[in-house]
Each structure stands twice: as structure tokens, then as C-alpha cells.
Amino acid sequence: MSYFKRLVIITLCGTCSTFCSTSSIALNQESSLTTISTQGNEQIKSIEQLDNYLSEKAAFSTIKKHDPDLYQKLSLLLFEKINKGATNLEIQSSINLLLNAMVLKSMSKTSTKALLDYYDSIASILIKLKQIDPILCVKASSPSKYGPFDYSLYLDSKDAANVDKTFNSVIVDSYEAPTFTKFDENDVIQKLQKIVISNPESFQGLKIKNPQTAEEYKMVCDARINLVVLIRKEDDATAAYILRYFSVNE
């Protein structure tokens, strides 16, 4: 594997990981399970109540319809965590472990519009986190290195609603109207090389493995955001082709 390919895979797979970790934002709004779990669980006292709550979420009702075994595992896990008084991060981490493979699979076969809308929402979140502190952006896009990231501390209700909406679309479209793509690895890498070579100043942080200073964190964050933003400047079909490839090869 070429050095360039390793760098880009690490960067884009970090963004894929951000995608997976933010899947739990759908449960992290004002009336979310995580909020309920920290308020004494007065509202959810049975698996039936939890099922009613999840059924209001398009993504989870779709999972229930098409993958009932996964849905049952998810609902039982969440019910157990809620009743044990788990924290936001504990619930988020549990959701991520269970849904990670399913989310990546959904990214690979969802509609082009749903995929691109979701990446747009992720880029927007990373930009907001960078504005607060670049280290937050890096931590959010590297959950495998830094652990679960509590988005509820930094996202407002509008951000959460947008992620919730686009996440739902990715899951629903992947089940209801799947798209299957054949990839040419060399073609993908050539397209990415063209983007990076044409914008060298945008990717100085690609080679920084372990940022230490505020400037290094900013450079790493900028490179991750820029890669998605510049891929999105390609036509929709090309952008989706590239992004799908890295969800399959995460």
C-alpha cells in the first residue's frame, strides 16, 4: 500500500468513524434516552416504552423492519444501560459498538443524496468544533484513539436535529432503495491524488500522526475537514464514489 494511500485512508476512515460515533446523536437530544437516563429513568420503565420511543425515529423503525435481530439487541442493550443509570458516553459507546458495522454498510449502499448530506453535516460539525478548539475536532474524528466524544456538550438543538435527519435518511435509503457500487481502487486513489496535489496547502496536517501543539491540532483538523470539503466539490457521482469506497474499506 502506498504512503499516500495510507495517509488518505487514515484520514477518511477517521471521518467514517465520526459518522459512526455521531449515529448516537439521534438519541442525544432534549428528550433523548441519554437525558432520560440521567434524570432517574422516570419516563422509560419497560421495554415496551423504549420500543415506542425508538419507533418514533425513522432510522430505528427501519432497522426494526429489516433487521429485527439487530433491533432487539439494540433495544435490550439500551434498556439495560438506562436502568443502570449509564452516562451519556457509556450509552453512546454501547450504541457505537453495536451499530458500527451496520452504519458503515449503510454508507456503502445508501442513496447518493443521503450519503452526501450526511458528510456535509459531519463537516459542518467538525468546523464548529474547530472554532471552539481544534483539539475537539481531532478527538471527535478519532474516536478509536481518543475514545467516545460527547457531542451533546457542543451541539445545539439545530445541529443535533440536522444530524438526526441525515442519519435517518442514510439508514432508511440503504434498506429501502439500496445502491450497489463496483470500485476500481486505482481509479479512486488517482482521483484523490488529483485533489490533494491540486491543493497541497490544504493537507499539511495529513502527515502529523501525534499532534502535540495547538497549531498541530489545527493542521490535522484542517486536513480532515478539507479532504471532505474538496471531495464534495467534485460532481455528486464522483464524490459519492470516493466516499463510498472508504466506508467499504474502513
JSON list of C-alpha atoms in Angstrom, two decimals:
[
{"chain": "A", "resi": 1, "resn": "MET", "atom": "CA", "xyz": [0.00, 0.00, 0.00]},
{"chain": "A", "resi": 2, "resn": "SER", "atom": "CA", "xyz": [1.43, 3.40, -0.97]},
{"chain": "A", "resi": 3, "resn": "TYR", "atom": "CA", "xyz": [2.28, 6.02, 1.63]},
{"chain": "A", "resi": 4, "resn": "PHE", "atom": "CA", "xyz": [-0.26, 8.38, 0.07]},
{"chain": "A", "resi": 5, "resn": "LYS", "atom": "CA", "xyz": [-2.99, 5.78, 0.23]},
{"chain": "A", "resi": 6, "resn": "ARG", "atom": "CA", "xyz": [-2.25, 5.01, 3.89]},
{"chain": "A", "resi": 7, "resn": "LEU", "atom": "CA", "xyz": [-2.48, 8.70, 4.76]},
{"chain": "A", "resi": 8, "resn": "VAL", "atom": "CA", "xyz": [-5.76, 9.22, 2.95]},
{"chain": "A", "resi": 9, "resn": "ILE", "atom": "CA", "xyz": [-7.31, 6.03, 4.30]},
{"chain": "A", "resi": 10, "resn": "ILE", "atom": "CA", "xyz": [-6.42, 7.05, 7.86]},
{"chain": "A", "resi": 11, "resn": "THR", "atom": "CA", "xyz": [-7.91, 10.49, 7.29]},
{"chain": "A", "resi": 12, "resn": "LEU", "atom": "CA", "xyz": [-11.12, 9.46, 5.55]},
{"chain": "A", "resi": 13, "resn": "CYS", "atom": "CA", "xyz": [-11.65, 6.47, 7.80]},
{"chain": "A", "resi": 14, "resn": "GLY", "atom": "CA", "xyz": [-11.36, 8.86, 10.70]},
{"chain": "A", "resi": 15, "resn": "THR", "atom": "CA", "xyz": [-14.24, 10.74, 9.15]},
{"chain": "A", "resi": 16, "resn": "CYS", "atom": "CA", "xyz": [-16.12, 7.46, 8.68]},
{"chain": "A", "resi": 17, "resn": "SER", "atom": "CA", "xyz": [-15.56, 6.82, 12.38]},
{"chain": "A", "resi": 18, "resn": "THR", "atom": "CA", "xyz": [-17.00, 10.26, 13.10]},
{"chain": "A", "resi": 19, "resn": "PHE", "atom": "CA", "xyz": [-20.03, 9.20, 11.08]},
{"chain": "A", "resi": 20, "resn": "CYS", "atom": "CA", "xyz": [-20.42, 6.06, 13.20]},
{"chain": "A", "resi": 21, "resn": "SER", "atom": "CA", "xyz": [-19.92, 7.79, 16.51]},
{"chain": "A", "resi": 22, "resn": "THR", "atom": "CA", "xyz": [-22.45, 10.50, 15.68]},
{"chain": "A", "resi": 23, "resn": "SER", "atom": "CA", "xyz": [-25.07, 7.87, 14.92]},
{"chain": "A", "resi": 24, "resn": "SER", "atom": "CA", "xyz": [-25.99, 8.14, 18.59]},
{"chain": "A", "resi": 25, "resn": "ILE", "atom": "CA", "xyz": [-26.79, 11.86, 18.23]},
{"chain": "A", "resi": 26, "resn": "ALA", "atom": "CA", "xyz": [-30.18, 10.61, 17.09]},
{"chain": "A", "resi": 27, "resn": "LEU", "atom": "CA", "xyz": [-30.64, 9.61, 20.73]},
{"chain": "A", "resi": 28, "resn": "ASN", "atom": "CA", "xyz": [-28.92, 12.62, 22.23]},
{"chain": "A", "resi": 29, "resn": "GLN", "atom": "CA", "xyz": [-31.38, 15.49, 22.01]},
{"chain": "A", "resi": 30, "resn": "GLU", "atom": "CA", "xyz": [-33.51, 17.21, 24.64]},
{"chain": "A", "resi": 31, "resn": "SER", "atom": "CA", "xyz": [-35.94, 14.30, 25.01]},
{"chain": "A", "resi": 32, "resn": "SER", "atom": "CA", "xyz": [-33.31, 11.63, 24.34]},
{"chain": "A", "resi": 33, "resn": "LEU", "atom": "CA", "xyz": [-32.60, 8.34, 26.05]},
{"chain": "A", "resi": 34, "resn": "THR", "atom": "CA", "xyz": [-29.39, 9.75, 27.45]},
{"chain": "A", "resi": 35, "resn": "THR", "atom": "CA", "xyz": [-31.23, 12.67, 29.03]},
{"chain": "A", "resi": 36, "resn": "ILE", "atom": "CA", "xyz": [-33.83, 10.30, 30.43]},
{"chain": "A", "resi": 37, "resn": "SER", "atom": "CA", "xyz": [-31.10, 8.07, 31.82]},
{"chain": "A", "resi": 38, "resn": "THR", "atom": "CA", "xyz": [-29.60, 10.94, 33.81]},
{"chain": "A", "resi": 39, "resn": "GLN", "atom": "CA", "xyz": [-32.93, 12.05, 35.24]},
{"chain": "A", "resi": 40, "resn": "GLY", "atom": "CA", "xyz": [-33.78, 8.89, 37.16]},
{"chain": "A", "resi": 41, "resn": "ASN", "atom": "CA", "xyz": [-35.38, 6.96, 34.28]},
{"chain": "A", "resi": 42, "resn": "GLU", "atom": "CA", "xyz": [-38.86, 8.09, 35.30]},
{"chain": "A", "resi": 43, "resn": "GLN", "atom": "CA", "xyz": [-40.10, 8.04, 31.72]},
{"chain": "A", "resi": 44, "resn": "ILE", "atom": "CA", "xyz": [-38.82, 4.64, 30.50]},
{"chain": "A", "resi": 45, "resn": "LYS", "atom": "CA", "xyz": [-39.69, 1.78, 32.81]},
{"chain": "A", "resi": 46, "resn": "SER", "atom": "CA", "xyz": [-40.38, -1.04, 30.39]},
{"chain": "A", "resi": 47, "resn": "ILE", "atom": "CA", "xyz": [-39.03, -2.41, 27.14]},
{"chain": "A", "resi": 48, "resn": "GLU", "atom": "CA", "xyz": [-42.40, -1.57, 25.57]},
{"chain": "A", "resi": 49, "resn": "GLN", "atom": "CA", "xyz": [-41.98, 2.11, 26.43]},
{"chain": "A", "resi": 50, "resn": "LEU", "atom": "CA", "xyz": [-38.49, 2.07, 24.93]},
{"chain": "A", "resi": 51, "resn": "ASP", "atom": "CA", "xyz": [-39.80, 0.38, 21.81]},
{"chain": "A", "resi": 52, "resn": "ASN", "atom": "CA", "xyz": [-42.44, 3.12, 21.45]},
{"chain": "A", "resi": 53, "resn": "TYR", "atom": "CA", "xyz": [-39.75, 5.78, 21.77]},
{"chain": "A", "resi": 54, "resn": "LEU", "atom": "CA", "xyz": [-37.42, 4.17, 19.22]},
{"chain": "A", "resi": 55, "resn": "SER", "atom": "CA", "xyz": [-40.31, 3.66, 16.81]},
{"chain": "A", "resi": 56, "resn": "GLU", "atom": "CA", "xyz": [-40.60, 7.44, 16.52]},
{"chain": "A", "resi": 57, "resn": "LYS", "atom": "CA", "xyz": [-37.12, 7.53, 14.99]},
{"chain": "A", "resi": 58, "resn": "ALA", "atom": "CA", "xyz": [-37.15, 6.69, 11.27]},
{"chain": "A", "resi": 59, "resn": "ALA", "atom": "CA", "xyz": [-33.74, 5.01, 11.37]},
{"chain": "A", "resi": 60, "resn": "PHE", "atom": "CA", "xyz": [-34.60, 2.71, 14.22]},
{"chain": "A", "resi": 61, "resn": "SER", "atom": "CA", "xyz": [-38.06, 1.83, 12.95]},
{"chain": "A", "resi": 62, "resn": "THR", "atom": "CA", "xyz": [-36.41, 0.91, 9.63]},
{"chain": "A", "resi": 63, "resn": "ILE", "atom": "CA", "xyz": [-33.85, -1.28, 11.41]},
{"chain": "A", "resi": 64, "resn": "LYS", "atom": "CA", "xyz": [-36.71, -2.95, 13.28]},
{"chain": "A", "resi": 65, "resn": "LYS", "atom": "CA", "xyz": [-38.49, -3.68, 10.00]},
{"chain": "A", "resi": 66, "resn": "HIS", "atom": "CA", "xyz": [-35.49, -5.00, 8.05]},
{"chain": "A", "resi": 67, "resn": "ASP", "atom": "CA", "xyz": [-33.16, -6.34, 10.74]},
{"chain": "A", "resi": 68, "resn": "PRO", "atom": "CA", "xyz": [-35.29, -7.33, 13.74]},
{"chain": "A", "resi": 69, "resn": "ASP", "atom": "CA", "xyz": [-32.46, -9.27, 15.40]},
{"chain": "A", "resi": 70, "resn": "LEU", "atom": "CA", "xyz": [-30.21, -6.20, 15.45]},
{"chain": "A", "resi": 71, "resn": "TYR", "atom": "CA", "xyz": [-33.08, -4.04, 16.66]},
{"chain": "A", "resi": 72, "resn": "GLN", "atom": "CA", "xyz": [-33.79, -6.43, 19.52]},
{"chain": "A", "resi": 73, "resn": "LYS", "atom": "CA", "xyz": [-30.12, -6.41, 20.56]},
{"chain": "A", "resi": 74, "resn": "LEU", "atom": "CA", "xyz": [-30.11, -2.62, 20.41]},
{"chain": "A", "resi": 75, "resn": "SER", "atom": "CA", "xyz": [-33.29, -2.14, 22.42]},
{"chain": "A", "resi": 76, "resn": "LEU", "atom": "CA", "xyz": [-32.29, -4.65, 25.10]},
{"chain": "A", "resi": 77, "resn": "LEU", "atom": "CA", "xyz": [-28.84, -3.09, 25.42]},
{"chain": "A", "resi": 78, "resn": "LEU", "atom": "CA", "xyz": [-30.25, 0.42, 25.72]},
{"chain": "A", "resi": 79, "resn": "PHE", "atom": "CA", "xyz": [-32.88, -0.65, 28.24]},
{"chain": "A", "resi": 80, "resn": "GLU", "atom": "CA", "xyz": [-30.19, -2.29, 30.37]},
{"chain": "A", "resi": 81, "resn": "LYS", "atom": "CA", "xyz": [-27.94, 0.78, 30.22]},
{"chain": "A", "resi": 82, "resn": "ILE", "atom": "CA", "xyz": [-30.77, 3.19, 31.04]},
{"chain": "A", "resi": 83, "resn": "ASN", "atom": "CA", "xyz": [-31.86, 1.19, 34.06]},
{"chain": "A", "resi": 84, "resn": "LYS", "atom": "CA", "xyz": [-28.30, 1.03, 35.33]},
{"chain": "A", "resi": 85, "resn": "GLY", "atom": "CA", "xyz": [-28.08, 4.83, 35.17]},
{"chain": "A", "resi": 86, "resn": "ALA", "atom": "CA", "xyz": [-25.40, 4.84, 32.47]},
{"chain": "A", "resi": 87, "resn": "THR", "atom": "CA", "xyz": [-23.82, 8.15, 31.46]},
{"chain": "A", "resi": 88, "resn": "ASN", "atom": "CA", "xyz": [-24.17, 9.77, 28.04]},
{"chain": "A", "resi": 89, "resn": "LEU", "atom": "CA", "xyz": [-20.76, 8.47, 26.97]},
{"chain": "A", "resi": 90, "resn": "GLU", "atom": "CA", "xyz": [-21.45, 4.95, 28.23]},
{"chain": "A", "resi": 91, "resn": "ILE", "atom": "CA", "xyz": [-24.67, 4.77, 26.25]},
{"chain": "A", "resi": 92, "resn": "GLN", "atom": "CA", "xyz": [-23.04, 6.33, 23.19]},
{"chain": "A", "resi": 93, "resn": "SER", "atom": "CA", "xyz": [-20.13, 3.87, 23.36]},
{"chain": "A", "resi": 94, "resn": "SER", "atom": "CA", "xyz": [-22.52, 0.91, 23.59]},
{"chain": "A", "resi": 95, "resn": "ILE", "atom": "CA", "xyz": [-24.54, 2.14, 20.62]},
{"chain": "A", "resi": 96, "resn": "ASN", "atom": "CA", "xyz": [-21.39, 2.66, 18.57]},
{"chain": "A", "resi": 97, "resn": "LEU", "atom": "CA", "xyz": [-20.09, -0.85, 19.21]},
{"chain": "A", "resi": 98, "resn": "LEU", "atom": "CA", "xyz": [-23.39, -2.39, 18.18]},
{"chain": "A", "resi": 99, "resn": "LEU", "atom": "CA", "xyz": [-24.15, -0.18, 15.18]},
{"chain": "A", "resi": 100, "resn": "ASN", "atom": "CA", "xyz": [-20.65, 0.44, 13.77]},
{"chain": "A", "resi": 101, "resn": "ALA", "atom": "CA", "xyz": [-20.70, -2.35, 11.16]},
{"chain": "A", "resi": 102, "resn": "MET", "atom": "CA", "xyz": [-24.30, -1.66, 10.19]},
{"chain": "A", "resi": 103, "resn": "VAL", "atom": "CA", "xyz": [-23.67, 2.07, 9.76]},
{"chain": "A", "resi": 104, "resn": "LEU", "atom": "CA", "xyz": [-20.64, 1.52, 7.53]},
{"chain": "A", "resi": 105, "resn": "LYS", "atom": "CA", "xyz": [-22.59, -0.98, 5.46]},
{"chain": "A", "resi": 106, "resn": "SER", "atom": "CA", "xyz": [-25.41, 1.55, 5.16]},
{"chain": "A", "resi": 107, "resn": "MET", "atom": "CA", "xyz": [-22.96, 4.22, 3.98]},
{"chain": "A", "resi": 108, "resn": "SER", "atom": "CA", "xyz": [-21.77, 1.93, 1.20]},
{"chain": "A", "resi": 109, "resn": "LYS", "atom": "CA", "xyz": [-25.25, 1.37, -0.25]},
{"chain": "A", "resi": 110, "resn": "THR", "atom": "CA", "xyz": [-27.39, 4.35, 0.71]},
{"chain": "A", "resi": 111, "resn": "SER", "atom": "CA", "xyz": [-28.54, 6.91, -1.85]},
{"chain": "A", "resi": 112, "resn": "THR", "atom": "CA", "xyz": [-26.07, 9.45, -3.17]},
{"chain": "A", "resi": 113, "resn": "LYS", "atom": "CA", "xyz": [-28.09, 12.34, -1.73]},
{"chain": "A", "resi": 114, "resn": "ALA", "atom": "CA", "xyz": [-28.31, 10.79, 1.74]},
{"chain": "A", "resi": 115, "resn": "LEU", "atom": "CA", "xyz": [-24.60, 9.98, 1.81]},
{"chain": "A", "resi": 116, "resn": "LEU", "atom": "CA", "xyz": [-23.51, 13.44, 0.71]},
{"chain": "A", "resi": 117, "resn": "ASP", "atom": "CA", "xyz": [-25.96, 15.21, 3.01]},
{"chain": "A", "resi": 118, "resn": "TYR", "atom": "CA", "xyz": [-24.58, 13.27, 5.94]},
{"chain": "A", "resi": 119, "resn": "TYR", "atom": "CA", "xyz": [-20.96, 14.05, 5.09]},
{"chain": "A", "resi": 120, "resn": "ASP", "atom": "CA", "xyz": [-21.96, 17.70, 4.77]},
{"chain": "A", "resi": 121, "resn": "SER", "atom": "CA", "xyz": [-23.43, 17.58, 8.27]},
{"chain": "A", "resi": 122, "resn": "ILE", "atom": "CA", "xyz": [-20.30, 15.92, 9.64]},
{"chain": "A", "resi": 123, "resn": "ALA", "atom": "CA", "xyz": [-18.05, 18.53, 8.01]},
{"chain": "A", "resi": 124, "resn": "SER", "atom": "CA", "xyz": [-20.23, 21.27, 9.50]},
{"chain": "A", "resi": 125, "resn": "ILE", "atom": "CA", "xyz": [-19.90, 19.73, 12.96]},
{"chain": "A", "resi": 126, "resn": "LEU", "atom": "CA", "xyz": [-16.11, 19.42, 12.67]},
{"chain": "A", "resi": 127, "resn": "ILE", "atom": "CA", "xyz": [-15.86, 23.05, 11.55]},
{"chain": "A", "resi": 128, "resn": "LYS", "atom": "CA", "xyz": [-17.87, 24.16, 14.58]},
{"chain": "A", "resi": 129, "resn": "LEU", "atom": "CA", "xyz": [-15.72, 22.08, 16.92]},
{"chain": "A", "resi": 130, "resn": "LYS", "atom": "CA", "xyz": [-12.56, 23.54, 15.37]},
{"chain": "A", "resi": 131, "resn": "GLN", "atom": "CA", "xyz": [-13.85, 27.04, 16.01]},
{"chain": "A", "resi": 132, "resn": "ILE", "atom": "CA", "xyz": [-14.26, 26.16, 19.69]},
{"chain": "A", "resi": 133, "resn": "ASP", "atom": "CA", "xyz": [-10.92, 24.34, 19.96]},
{"chain": "A", "resi": 134, "resn": "PRO", "atom": "CA", "xyz": [-9.10, 22.33, 17.23]},
{"chain": "A", "resi": 135, "resn": "ILE", "atom": "CA", "xyz": [-8.35, 19.53, 19.69]},
{"chain": "A", "resi": 136, "resn": "LEU", "atom": "CA", "xyz": [-12.12, 18.87, 19.92]},
{"chain": "A", "resi": 137, "resn": "CYS", "atom": "CA", "xyz": [-12.27, 18.40, 16.15]},
{"chain": "A", "resi": 138, "resn": "VAL", "atom": "CA", "xyz": [-9.38, 15.93, 16.23]},
{"chain": "A", "resi": 139, "resn": "LYS", "atom": "CA", "xyz": [-10.83, 13.97, 19.15]},
{"chain": "A", "resi": 140, "resn": "ALA", "atom": "CA", "xyz": [-14.27, 13.80, 17.54]},
{"chain": "A", "resi": 141, "resn": "SER", "atom": "CA", "xyz": [-12.80, 12.46, 14.29]},
{"chain": "A", "resi": 142, "resn": "SER", "atom": "CA", "xyz": [-10.54, 9.93, 16.04]},
{"chain": "A", "resi": 143, "resn": "PRO", "atom": "CA", "xyz": [-12.81, 8.02, 18.46]},
{"chain": "A", "resi": 144, "resn": "SER", "atom": "CA", "xyz": [-10.72, 4.87, 18.14]},
{"chain": "A", "resi": 145, "resn": "LYS", "atom": "CA", "xyz": [-7.74, 6.80, 19.52]},
{"chain": "A", "resi": 146, "resn": "TYR", "atom": "CA", "xyz": [-9.35, 9.20, 21.99]},
{"chain": "A", "resi": 147, "resn": "GLY", "atom": "CA", "xyz": [-12.49, 7.31, 22.98]},
{"chain": "A", "resi": 148, "resn": "PRO", "atom": "CA", "xyz": [-16.18, 8.31, 22.69]},
{"chain": "A", "resi": 149, "resn": "PHE", "atom": "CA", "xyz": [-16.85, 12.00, 22.18]},
{"chain": "A", "resi": 150, "resn": "ASP", "atom": "CA", "xyz": [-19.79, 13.65, 23.94]},
{"chain": "A", "resi": 151, "resn": "TYR", "atom": "CA", "xyz": [-21.31, 15.78, 21.19]},
{"chain": "A", "resi": 152, "resn": "SER", "atom": "CA", "xyz": [-24.12, 16.93, 23.49]},
{"chain": "A", "resi": 153, "resn": "LEU", "atom": "CA", "xyz": [-21.65, 19.29, 25.20]},
{"chain": "A", "resi": 154, "resn": "TYR", "atom": "CA", "xyz": [-21.04, 21.23, 22.00]},
{"chain": "A", "resi": 155, "resn": "LEU", "atom": "CA", "xyz": [-24.00, 20.81, 19.62]},
{"chain": "A", "resi": 156, "resn": "ASP", "atom": "CA", "xyz": [-27.12, 22.92, 19.79]},
{"chain": "A", "resi": 157, "resn": "SER", "atom": "CA", "xyz": [-30.58, 21.53, 19.04]},
{"chain": "A", "resi": 158, "resn": "LYS", "atom": "CA", "xyz": [-30.38, 22.62, 15.38]},
{"chain": "A", "resi": 159, "resn": "ASP", "atom": "CA", "xyz": [-27.11, 20.74, 14.85]},
{"chain": "A", "resi": 160, "resn": "ALA", "atom": "CA", "xyz": [-28.48, 17.63, 16.52]},
{"chain": "A", "resi": 161, "resn": "ALA", "atom": "CA", "xyz": [-31.71, 17.77, 14.51]},
{"chain": "A", "resi": 162, "resn": "ASN", "atom": "CA", "xyz": [-29.76, 18.04, 11.25]},
{"chain": "A", "resi": 163, "resn": "VAL", "atom": "CA", "xyz": [-27.56, 15.05, 12.08]},
{"chain": "A", "resi": 164, "resn": "ASP", "atom": "CA", "xyz": [-30.62, 13.13, 13.22]},
{"chain": "A", "resi": 165, "resn": "LYS", "atom": "CA", "xyz": [-32.39, 13.86, 9.92]},
{"chain": "A", "resi": 166, "resn": "THR", "atom": "CA", "xyz": [-29.46, 12.97, 7.67]},
{"chain": "A", "resi": 167, "resn": "PHE", "atom": "CA", "xyz": [-28.56, 9.86, 9.71]},
{"chain": "A", "resi": 168, "resn": "ASN", "atom": "CA", "xyz": [-32.15, 8.65, 9.39]},
{"chain": "A", "resi": 169, "resn": "SER", "atom": "CA", "xyz": [-32.01, 9.17, 5.63]},
{"chain": "A", "resi": 170, "resn": "VAL", "atom": "CA", "xyz": [-28.80, 7.15, 5.30]},
{"chain": "A", "resi": 171, "resn": "ILE", "atom": "CA", "xyz": [-30.27, 4.19, 7.17]},
{"chain": "A", "resi": 172, "resn": "VAL", "atom": "CA", "xyz": [-33.70, 4.31, 5.53]},
{"chain": "A", "resi": 173, "resn": "ASP", "atom": "CA", "xyz": [-32.36, 4.67, 1.97]},
{"chain": "A", "resi": 174, "resn": "SER", "atom": "CA", "xyz": [-29.81, 1.87, 2.47]},
{"chain": "A", "resi": 175, "resn": "TYR", "atom": "CA", "xyz": [-32.62, -0.54, 3.29]},
{"chain": "A", "resi": 176, "resn": "GLU", "atom": "CA", "xyz": [-35.45, 0.81, 1.15]},
{"chain": "A", "resi": 177, "resn": "ALA", "atom": "CA", "xyz": [-33.54, 1.80, -2.01]},
{"chain": "A", "resi": 178, "resn": "PRO", "atom": "CA", "xyz": [-30.03, 0.30, -1.87]},
{"chain": "A", "resi": 179, "resn": "THR", "atom": "CA", "xyz": [-27.33, 1.39, -4.32]},
{"chain": "A", "resi": 180, "resn": "PHE", "atom": "CA", "xyz": [-24.54, -1.06, -5.18]},
{"chain": "A", "resi": 181, "resn": "THR", "atom": "CA", "xyz": [-21.23, 0.23, -6.50]},
{"chain": "A", "resi": 182, "resn": "LYS", "atom": "CA", "xyz": [-18.25, -1.54, -8.08]},
{"chain": "A", "resi": 183, "resn": "PHE", "atom": "CA", "xyz": [-14.96, 0.08, -7.16]},
{"chain": "A", "resi": 184, "resn": "ASP", "atom": "CA", "xyz": [-11.68, 0.43, -9.03]},
{"chain": "A", "resi": 185, "resn": "GLU", "atom": "CA", "xyz": [-9.16, 1.08, -6.28]},
{"chain": "A", "resi": 186, "resn": "ASN", "atom": "CA", "xyz": [-6.58, 2.64, -8.59]},
{"chain": "A", "resi": 187, "resn": "ASP", "atom": "CA", "xyz": [-9.22, 4.96, -10.02]},
{"chain": "A", "resi": 188, "resn": "VAL", "atom": "CA", "xyz": [-10.27, 6.09, -6.52]},
{"chain": "A", "resi": 189, "resn": "ILE", "atom": "CA", "xyz": [-6.67, 6.76, -5.49]},
{"chain": "A", "resi": 190, "resn": "GLN", "atom": "CA", "xyz": [-5.95, 8.67, -8.70]},
{"chain": "A", "resi": 191, "resn": "LYS", "atom": "CA", "xyz": [-8.97, 10.89, -8.13]},
{"chain": "A", "resi": 192, "resn": "LEU", "atom": "CA", "xyz": [-7.84, 11.59, -4.56]},
{"chain": "A", "resi": 193, "resn": "GLN", "atom": "CA", "xyz": [-4.25, 12.25, -5.62]},
{"chain": "A", "resi": 194, "resn": "LYS", "atom": "CA", "xyz": [-5.50, 14.83, -8.10]},
{"chain": "A", "resi": 195, "resn": "ILE", "atom": "CA", "xyz": [-7.45, 16.58, -5.32]},
{"chain": "A", "resi": 196, "resn": "VAL", "atom": "CA", "xyz": [-4.52, 16.57, -2.88]},
{"chain": "A", "resi": 197, "resn": "ILE", "atom": "CA", "xyz": [-1.86, 17.54, -5.43]},
{"chain": "A", "resi": 198, "resn": "SER", "atom": "CA", "xyz": [-4.03, 20.41, -6.63]},
{"chain": "A", "resi": 199, "resn": "ASN", "atom": "CA", "xyz": [-4.45, 21.73, -3.07]},
{"chain": "A", "resi": 200, "resn": "PRO", "atom": "CA", "xyz": [-1.16, 20.99, -1.21]},
{"chain": "A", "resi": 201, "resn": "GLU", "atom": "CA", "xyz": [-1.63, 23.82, 1.29]},
{"chain": "A", "resi": 202, "resn": "SER", "atom": "CA", "xyz": [-4.90, 22.26, 2.46]},
{"chain": "A", "resi": 203, "resn": "PHE", "atom": "CA", "xyz": [-3.34, 18.97, 3.54]},
{"chain": "A", "resi": 204, "resn": "GLN", "atom": "CA", "xyz": [-0.23, 19.84, 5.53]},
{"chain": "A", "resi": 205, "resn": "GLY", "atom": "CA", "xyz": [-1.70, 18.08, 8.55]},
{"chain": "A", "resi": 206, "resn": "LEU", "atom": "CA", "xyz": [-2.02, 14.71, 6.80]},
{"chain": "A", "resi": 207, "resn": "LYS", "atom": "CA", "xyz": [1.45, 13.62, 7.89]},
{"chain": "A", "resi": 208, "resn": "ILE", "atom": "CA", "xyz": [1.09, 14.58, 11.56]},
{"chain": "A", "resi": 209, "resn": "LYS", "atom": "CA", "xyz": [0.45, 11.31, 13.42]},
{"chain": "A", "resi": 210, "resn": "ASN", "atom": "CA", "xyz": [0.53, 12.57, 17.01]},
{"chain": "A", "resi": 211, "resn": "PRO", "atom": "CA", "xyz": [-0.27, 16.28, 17.27]},
{"chain": "A", "resi": 212, "resn": "GLN", "atom": "CA", "xyz": [1.17, 17.98, 20.33]},
{"chain": "A", "resi": 213, "resn": "THR", "atom": "CA", "xyz": [0.73, 21.71, 19.94]},
{"chain": "A", "resi": 214, "resn": "ALA", "atom": "CA", "xyz": [-2.37, 23.80, 19.27]},
{"chain": "A", "resi": 215, "resn": "GLU", "atom": "CA", "xyz": [-1.05, 24.57, 15.78]},
{"chain": "A", "resi": 216, "resn": "GLU", "atom": "CA", "xyz": [-0.55, 20.88, 15.01]},
{"chain": "A", "resi": 217, "resn": "TYR", "atom": "CA", "xyz": [-4.07, 20.04, 16.16]},
{"chain": "A", "resi": 218, "resn": "LYS", "atom": "CA", "xyz": [-5.38, 22.80, 13.91]},
{"chain": "A", "resi": 219, "resn": "MET", "atom": "CA", "xyz": [-3.41, 21.46, 10.94]},
{"chain": "A", "resi": 220, "resn": "VAL", "atom": "CA", "xyz": [-4.72, 17.92, 11.47]},
{"chain": "A", "resi": 221, "resn": "CYS", "atom": "CA", "xyz": [-8.28, 19.19, 11.84]},
{"chain": "A", "resi": 222, "resn": "ASP", "atom": "CA", "xyz": [-7.98, 21.38, 8.75]},
{"chain": "A", "resi": 223, "resn": "ALA", "atom": "CA", "xyz": [-6.69, 18.46, 6.66]},
{"chain": "A", "resi": 224, "resn": "ARG", "atom": "CA", "xyz": [-9.60, 16.23, 7.69]},
{"chain": "A", "resi": 225, "resn": "ILE", "atom": "CA", "xyz": [-12.19, 18.91, 7.00]},
{"chain": "A", "resi": 226, "resn": "ASN", "atom": "CA", "xyz": [-10.55, 19.99, 3.74]},
{"chain": "A", "resi": 227, "resn": "LEU", "atom": "CA", "xyz": [-10.45, 16.45, 2.40]},
{"chain": "A", "resi": 228, "resn": "VAL", "atom": "CA", "xyz": [-14.22, 16.09, 2.76]},
{"chain": "A", "resi": 229, "resn": "VAL", "atom": "CA", "xyz": [-14.95, 19.63, 1.57]},
{"chain": "A", "resi": 230, "resn": "LEU", "atom": "CA", "xyz": [-12.78, 19.29, -1.54]},
{"chain": "A", "resi": 231, "resn": "ILE", "atom": "CA", "xyz": [-14.16, 15.85, -2.37]},
{"chain": "A", "resi": 232, "resn": "ARG", "atom": "CA", "xyz": [-17.62, 17.43, -2.15]},
{"chain": "A", "resi": 233, "resn": "LYS", "atom": "CA", "xyz": [-16.59, 19.99, -4.77]},
{"chain": "A", "resi": 234, "resn": "GLU", "atom": "CA", "xyz": [-16.44, 17.16, -7.29]},
{"chain": "A", "resi": 235, "resn": "ASP", "atom": "CA", "xyz": [-19.67, 16.27, -9.06]},
{"chain": "A", "resi": 236, "resn": "ASP", "atom": "CA", "xyz": [-22.05, 14.34, -6.82]},
{"chain": "A", "resi": 237, "resn": "ALA", "atom": "CA", "xyz": [-21.47, 10.98, -8.50]},
{"chain": "A", "resi": 238, "resn": "THR", "atom": "CA", "xyz": [-17.67, 11.24, -8.14]},
{"chain": "A", "resi": 239, "resn": "ALA", "atom": "CA", "xyz": [-17.84, 12.48, -4.56]},
{"chain": "A", "resi": 240, "resn": "ALA", "atom": "CA", "xyz": [-20.18, 9.66, -3.54]},
{"chain": "A", "resi": 241, "resn": "TYR", "atom": "CA", "xyz": [-18.00, 7.12, -5.36]},
{"chain": "A", "resi": 242, "resn": "ILE", "atom": "CA", "xyz": [-14.93, 8.17, -3.37]},
{"chain": "A", "resi": 243, "resn": "LEU", "atom": "CA", "xyz": [-16.69, 8.36, -0.02]},
{"chain": "A", "resi": 244, "resn": "ARG", "atom": "CA", "xyz": [-18.42, 5.01, -0.50]},
{"chain": "A", "resi": 245, "resn": "TYR", "atom": "CA", "xyz": [-15.08, 3.38, -1.21]},
{"chain": "A", "resi": 246, "resn": "PHE", "atom": "CA", "xyz": [-13.70, 4.44, 2.15]},
{"chain": "A", "resi": 247, "resn": "SER", "atom": "CA", "xyz": [-16.76, 3.27, 4.02]},
{"chain": "A", "resi": 248, "resn": "VAL", "atom": "CA", "xyz": [-16.28, -0.18, 2.46]},
{"chain": "A", "resi": 249, "resn": "ASN", "atom": "CA", "xyz": [-12.52, -0.16, 3.19]},
{"chain": "A", "resi": 250, "resn": "GLU", "atom": "CA", "xyz": [-12.69, 1.28, 6.73]}
]
